[in-house]
Short mmCIF file of C-alpha atoms in Angstrom, two decimals:
data_model
loop_
_atom_site.label_atom_id
_atom_site.label_comp_id
_atom_site.label_asym_id
_atom_site.label_seq_id
_atom_site.Cartn_x
_atom_site.Cartn_y
_atom_site.Cartn_z
CA MET A 1 138.06 243.67 59.33
CA MET A 2 136.80 240.63 61.67
CA ARG A 3 138.86 238.48 58.78
CA LYS A 4 142.03 240.52 59.66
CA LEU A 5 141.58 240.10 63.40
CA LEU A 6 141.33 236.16 62.93
CA LEU A 7 144.33 236.20 61.05
CA LEU A 8 146.36 238.00 63.39
CA ILE A 9 145.09 235.70 66.34
CA LEU A 10 145.67 232.66 64.73
CA SER A 11 149.48 233.65 63.69
CA LEU A 12 150.36 233.59 67.84
CA ALA A 13 150.39 230.13 68.92
CA PRO A 14 152.01 226.62 68.20
CA LEU A 15 149.64 223.64 67.40
CA GLN A 16 148.79 221.29 70.57
CA LEU A 17 146.48 218.94 68.83
CA LEU A 18 144.01 216.18 70.47
CA ALA A 19 142.45 213.80 68.23
CA ASN A 20 138.81 213.95 68.61
CA VAL A 21 137.55 210.03 67.97
CA TYR A 22 134.20 208.93 68.71
CA SER A 23 132.64 205.77 69.17
CA LEU A 24 129.73 205.09 66.30
CA PRO A 25 126.01 205.15 67.88
CA ALA A 26 123.79 202.01 67.69
CA ASN A 27 120.42 201.45 66.93
CA GLY A 28 120.17 204.30 64.32
CA GLY A 29 121.28 207.02 66.48
CA ARG A 30 123.18 210.13 65.26
CA LEU A 31 124.63 211.78 68.60
CA ILE A 32 128.27 211.19 69.33
CA GLY A 33 130.48 212.92 71.77
CA GLU A 34 129.82 215.24 75.15
CA LEU A 35 130.03 218.74 75.57
CA GLN A 36 133.09 220.11 77.09
CA THR A 37 133.81 223.34 79.29
CA HIS A 38 136.87 225.29 79.64
CA VAL A 39 137.72 228.02 82.09
CA VAL A 40 139.79 230.71 80.57
CA GLN A 41 143.32 231.21 82.06
CA LYS A 42 145.47 234.27 82.11
CA GLY A 43 147.05 234.11 78.50
CA ASP A 44 144.26 232.11 76.91
CA TYR A 45 142.41 233.33 73.61
CA PHE A 46 140.24 231.47 71.17
CA LYS A 47 143.54 230.14 69.12
CA THR A 48 145.19 228.36 71.74
CA ILE A 49 141.74 227.01 73.08
CA ALA A 50 141.08 225.75 69.75
CA ASP A 51 143.99 223.95 69.49
CA LYS A 52 144.12 222.38 73.18
CA TYR A 53 140.74 220.60 71.58
CA ASN A 54 141.47 220.19 67.86
CA ILE A 55 138.52 222.19 67.06
CA GLY A 56 137.86 225.33 64.65
CA ILE A 57 138.25 228.90 65.86
CA LEU A 58 134.88 229.57 64.05
CA GLU A 59 132.90 227.00 65.90
CA LEU A 60 133.98 227.94 69.23
CA MET A 61 133.04 231.40 68.56
CA GLU A 62 129.68 230.33 67.30
CA THR A 63 129.43 228.29 70.52
CA ASN A 64 130.52 231.06 72.63
CA PRO A 65 128.81 234.19 70.97
CA GLY A 66 129.76 237.50 73.00
CA VAL A 67 133.30 236.35 74.30
CA ASP A 68 135.98 238.18 72.91
CA PRO A 69 138.30 235.77 71.15
CA PHE A 70 141.35 237.89 71.41
CA LEU A 71 140.83 238.80 75.13
CA PRO A 72 138.47 236.24 76.86
CA THR A 73 137.95 237.18 80.56
CA PRO A 74 140.22 234.90 82.76
CA GLY A 75 137.57 232.64 84.75
CA THR A 76 134.95 232.51 81.72
CA GLN A 77 133.55 229.33 81.04
CA LEU A 78 133.41 228.36 77.63
CA VAL A 79 131.46 225.87 75.93
CA ILE A 80 133.57 223.24 73.86
CA PRO A 81 131.69 221.94 70.95
CA THR A 82 132.22 218.32 71.02
CA LEU A 83 129.20 216.96 70.94
CA MET A 84 127.62 216.70 67.48
CA LEU A 85 125.31 214.85 65.35
CA LEU A 86 126.33 212.88 62.60
CA PRO A 87 125.77 214.12 59.12
CA ASP A 88 122.79 212.25 57.07
CA VAL A 89 124.93 210.50 54.34
CA PRO A 90 126.15 206.87 54.57
CA ARG A 91 129.10 206.34 57.34
CA LYS A 92 131.54 205.55 54.79
CA GLY A 93 135.25 207.48 53.76
CA ILE A 94 135.51 211.03 54.28
CA VAL A 95 132.74 213.32 54.59
CA ILE A 96 133.24 217.20 55.20
CA ASN A 97 130.11 219.35 55.96
CA LEU A 98 130.82 222.58 54.55
CA PRO A 99 128.97 224.52 57.34
CA GLU A 100 130.54 223.01 60.13
CA LEU A 101 134.14 223.36 58.60
CA ARG A 102 134.35 219.70 59.94
CA LEU A 103 135.80 216.56 58.36
CA TYR A 104 134.24 213.19 59.33
CA TYR A 105 136.46 209.98 58.55
CA PHE A 106 134.65 206.64 58.67
CA PRO A 107 137.38 203.64 58.88
CA LYS A 108 136.02 200.57 57.09
CA ASN A 109 136.01 198.50 60.82
CA GLY A 110 132.43 200.34 61.35
CA ARG A 111 133.06 201.28 65.16
CA GLU A 112 134.25 204.75 65.10
CA VAL A 113 134.56 208.13 63.47
CA HIS A 114 137.39 210.57 63.40
CA VAL A 115 136.35 214.31 63.45
CA PHE A 116 138.78 217.12 62.63
CA PRO A 117 138.14 220.82 61.97
CA VAL A 118 139.09 221.83 58.12
CA GLY A 119 139.88 225.24 56.39
CA ILE A 120 137.49 225.63 53.45
CA GLY A 121 137.23 227.72 50.15
CA ARG A 122 137.08 231.75 51.31
CA ILE A 123 134.07 233.70 49.47
CA GLY A 124 134.47 233.89 46.04
CA ARG A 125 136.49 230.55 45.71
CA GLU A 126 133.87 228.47 47.66
CA THR A 127 134.60 224.81 47.94
CA PRO A 128 131.69 223.15 45.91
CA GLU A 129 129.61 220.34 47.16
CA MET A 130 130.54 217.08 45.19
CA THR A 131 130.54 213.09 45.55
CA THR A 132 133.96 211.94 44.38
CA LYS A 133 136.70 209.71 45.75
CA ILE A 134 140.70 210.08 46.25
CA LYS A 135 142.43 209.96 43.08
CA SER A 136 145.66 210.09 43.96
CA ARG A 137 147.84 210.41 47.11
CA ILE A 138 150.86 212.45 47.23
CA PRO A 139 153.61 213.23 49.81
CA ASN A 140 155.56 216.07 49.46
CA PRO A 141 153.62 217.77 47.09
CA SER A 142 154.64 220.67 44.95
CA TRP A 143 152.17 223.67 44.16
CA THR A 144 151.13 224.87 40.92
CA PRO A 145 148.96 227.72 41.61
CA PRO A 146 146.60 228.16 38.68
CA ALA A 147 146.98 231.80 36.34
CA SER A 148 143.92 233.10 38.03
CA LEU A 149 145.09 232.56 41.39
CA ARG A 150 148.40 234.39 40.48
CA ALA A 151 146.89 237.33 39.14
CA GLU A 152 144.47 237.46 42.06
CA HIS A 153 147.66 237.27 44.73
CA LEU A 154 149.63 240.03 42.43
CA ARG A 155 146.50 242.28 42.18
CA GLU A 156 145.51 241.89 46.05
CA ARG A 157 148.98 241.60 47.38
CA GLY A 158 151.42 243.29 45.10
CA GLU A 159 153.43 239.61 45.18
CA VAL A 160 154.31 237.62 42.38
CA LEU A 161 153.51 233.69 43.06
CA PRO A 162 156.00 231.50 40.98
CA PRO A 163 154.72 229.19 38.38
CA VAL A 164 155.64 226.05 40.75
CA VAL A 165 156.25 225.93 44.43
CA PRO A 166 158.40 222.97 45.37
CA ALA A 167 158.01 220.52 48.36
CA GLY A 168 159.45 222.00 51.51
CA PRO A 169 158.70 224.77 54.12
CA ASP A 170 157.41 227.16 51.95
CA ASN A 171 154.84 224.85 50.39
CA PRO A 172 151.22 226.01 51.60
CA LEU A 173 149.69 222.46 50.62
CA GLY A 174 152.46 221.26 53.62
CA LYS A 175 153.67 217.44 53.56
CA TYR A 176 150.49 215.65 52.27
CA ALA A 177 147.80 215.85 49.66
CA MET A 178 145.01 213.85 48.56
CA GLN A 179 143.73 214.52 44.90
CA LEU A 180 140.00 214.33 44.53
CA SER A 181 138.59 213.23 41.21
CA TYR A 182 136.11 216.25 40.96
CA GLY A 183 136.15 218.41 37.95
CA ASP A 184 139.80 218.77 36.76
CA GLY A 185 141.54 217.29 39.54
CA SER A 186 142.55 220.74 41.25
CA TYR A 187 140.57 220.17 44.46
CA LEU A 188 142.92 218.74 47.33
CA ILE A 189 142.83 217.66 51.09
CA HIS A 190 146.03 218.90 52.12
CA GLY A 191 148.04 220.33 54.99
CA THR A 192 149.55 223.48 55.40
CA ASN A 193 152.83 225.27 56.30
CA LYS A 194 151.04 227.65 58.17
CA ASP A 195 149.54 228.00 61.59
CA PHE A 196 146.59 229.58 60.94
CA GLY A 197 143.47 228.88 58.73
CA ILE A 198 142.08 225.91 60.32
CA GLY A 199 138.15 226.27 60.77
CA MET A 200 138.01 229.10 58.68
CA ARG A 201 137.03 229.97 54.88
CA VAL A 202 140.54 230.87 53.90
CA SER A 203 141.43 228.66 51.35
CA ALA A 204 141.34 228.85 47.50
CA GLY A 205 138.85 225.92 47.58
CA CYS A 206 140.29 223.21 48.61
CA ILE A 207 140.27 221.62 52.02
CA ARG A 208 143.09 222.22 54.59
CA LEU A 209 143.88 220.13 57.80
CA ASN A 210 146.32 220.53 60.70
CA PRO A 211 149.45 219.18 59.69
CA ASP A 212 149.15 216.29 62.26
CA ASP A 213 145.78 215.52 60.99
CA ILE A 214 146.47 215.36 57.39
CA GLU A 215 149.68 212.95 58.18
CA TRP A 216 147.13 210.61 60.23
CA LEU A 217 144.56 210.86 57.68
CA PHE A 218 146.95 210.24 54.54
CA HIS A 219 147.94 207.22 55.99
CA GLN A 220 144.62 205.60 56.56
CA ALA A 221 142.49 206.61 53.64
CA LYS A 222 143.23 204.81 50.30
CA TYR A 223 143.38 205.77 46.45
CA GLY A 224 139.56 205.27 45.47
CA ASP A 225 138.29 206.18 49.05
CA SER A 226 134.71 207.99 48.91
CA VAL A 227 134.56 211.60 49.24
CA ARG A 228 131.41 213.44 49.94
CA VAL A 229 131.27 217.32 50.44
CA ILE A 230 128.24 218.41 51.81
CA ASN A 231 126.01 221.55 53.04
CA GLN A 232 124.10 220.71 55.73
CA THR A 233 123.04 223.63 57.62
CA VAL A 234 120.45 222.01 60.13
CA LYS A 235 121.02 218.06 61.47
CA ILE A 236 118.28 216.72 63.13
CA SER A 237 117.82 212.59 64.49
CA SER A 238 115.06 210.79 66.23
CA GLU A 239 117.33 209.17 68.66
CA PRO A 240 116.39 205.30 69.91
CA ASP A 241 115.96 206.80 73.66
CA GLY A 242 112.82 208.71 72.04
CA ARG A 243 114.70 212.00 72.16
CA GLN A 244 114.01 214.38 68.89
CA ILE A 245 117.55 216.30 68.51
CA ILE A 246 118.44 219.32 66.05
CA GLU A 247 121.73 220.99 65.51
CA VAL A 248 121.88 224.11 63.75
CA HIS A 249 124.88 226.29 61.93
CA SER A 250 125.02 229.55 60.11
CA PRO A 251 124.89 229.27 56.52
CA LEU A 252 128.02 230.10 54.81
CA SER A 253 128.26 233.44 53.83
CA LYS A 254 128.04 234.59 50.06
CA THR A 255 129.54 238.03 50.49
CA GLU A 256 132.08 239.86 52.60
CA ASP A 257 128.92 242.10 54.05
CA GLN A 258 126.52 239.48 54.28
CA PRO A 259 126.48 238.74 58.24
CA ARG A 260 127.16 235.03 59.21
CA GLU A 261 123.73 234.62 61.09
CA LYS A 262 120.96 234.58 58.89
CA VAL A 263 117.64 233.14 57.93
CA ILE A 264 117.94 229.27 56.89
CA SER A 265 116.07 227.82 54.21
CA LEU A 266 114.12 224.74 55.60
CA SER A 267 113.65 221.58 53.51
CA SER A 268 110.10 219.77 53.86
CA LYS A 269 112.25 216.92 56.05
CA ILE A 270 113.12 219.64 58.40
CA VAL A 271 109.99 221.26 58.55
CA LYS A 272 107.95 217.85 59.26
CA PHE A 273 110.37 217.00 61.75
CA ILE A 274 109.93 220.34 63.67
CA SER A 275 106.13 219.89 63.31
CA GLN A 276 105.78 216.45 64.87
CA ASN A 277 103.59 215.82 67.77
CA GLY A 278 105.46 216.18 71.30
CA VAL A 279 108.20 218.58 69.82
CA ASP A 280 108.42 222.05 71.70
CA ASN A 281 108.53 224.54 68.66
CA ILE A 282 109.83 227.33 71.18
CA LYS A 283 113.07 225.01 71.42
CA ALA A 284 113.15 224.51 67.91
CA ASN A 285 112.94 228.19 67.05
CA ASP A 286 115.38 229.15 69.17
CA ALA A 287 117.93 226.29 67.82
CA LEU A 288 117.01 228.18 64.32
CA LEU A 289 117.72 231.56 65.32
CA THR A 290 120.54 230.98 67.75
CA GLN A 291 122.75 228.91 65.17
CA ASN A 292 125.24 228.16 67.66
CA GLY A 293 125.92 224.59 66.54
CA ILE A 294 125.06 222.64 69.66
CA PRO A 295 122.41 220.09 69.68
CA MET A 296 119.68 220.54 71.34
CA VAL A 297 116.84 218.30 72.49
CA ILE A 298 113.31 219.82 71.20
CA SER A 299 110.89 216.71 72.34
CA HIS A 300 108.29 218.55 74.58
CA PRO A 301 108.08 215.56 77.45
CA PRO A 302 110.43 216.68 80.30
CA LEU A 303 113.82 215.00 80.54
CA THR A 304 116.03 213.61 83.22
CA ALA A 305 118.78 215.08 84.29
CA SER A 306 120.89 212.41 82.57
CA GLN A 307 119.25 212.93 79.24
CA ASP A 308 119.44 216.96 79.20
CA ILE A 309 122.01 217.96 76.73
CA GLU A 310 121.26 221.71 76.42
CA VAL A 311 123.83 224.16 77.30
CA THR A 312 123.36 227.88 77.63
CA PRO A 313 126.96 229.54 77.05
#
């Protein structure tokens, strides 16, 4: 039911994108960006707000639990999740962190990172973790749906998909696609011809971007560039100024009836991090329970007003 309601709300508004570009932190830090707030106006709903800030609708919901995404009350102050920790991987090429539904692009200049919301594989057709590279770049791609997807489409929707969908306005890949070397080459990073599905789990396994975002990325990324698809639910950082920061996202559900908020399996590295002297265990446990995707300072010493980045939606 929630998926159907989200698809309804996502079909109502035009795109209004704003690129999210951040300077890379120095001295080993991972914290980038800053939290923003948005005061709901009459006529606003989560789709229009997500488009305004070029973020995913699920991350906006995750950060603002309890707010009706379809009819948010005018005057409500929403937290816009544009503060984040970089994933714990090398800063190069394309990095997609599945629980965040975010794509990070690190240009070779080494000075900045571009962050985009993405759609990923739905339950039953999950986007796999992978370390791969761009195999080919395809402008105006045609789409050849596999036999299994055509059968699924016929079974669930009663519609017959053609063997090949040519380039054009009816092509779900949009105007640009980048083929990945992983497996048999069936996984793509591509655009879309629909005004929904970004920041959600709705694809057949590929990574989907807004049309403006894929157009920009297509002209930046090159053949052979590295692509990492990871599953980091919990991100941690010991910042150069001494702050210990944790950012927790909801793990990806494996079944339709499984709640998105659930217990997280912690690696030994994360257990060691939150067990350090000076870490506030209450704050650490709160981050692990709320799973709101906001970086939280969990170092025990009191912070100055300029350091404190915690926000309670």
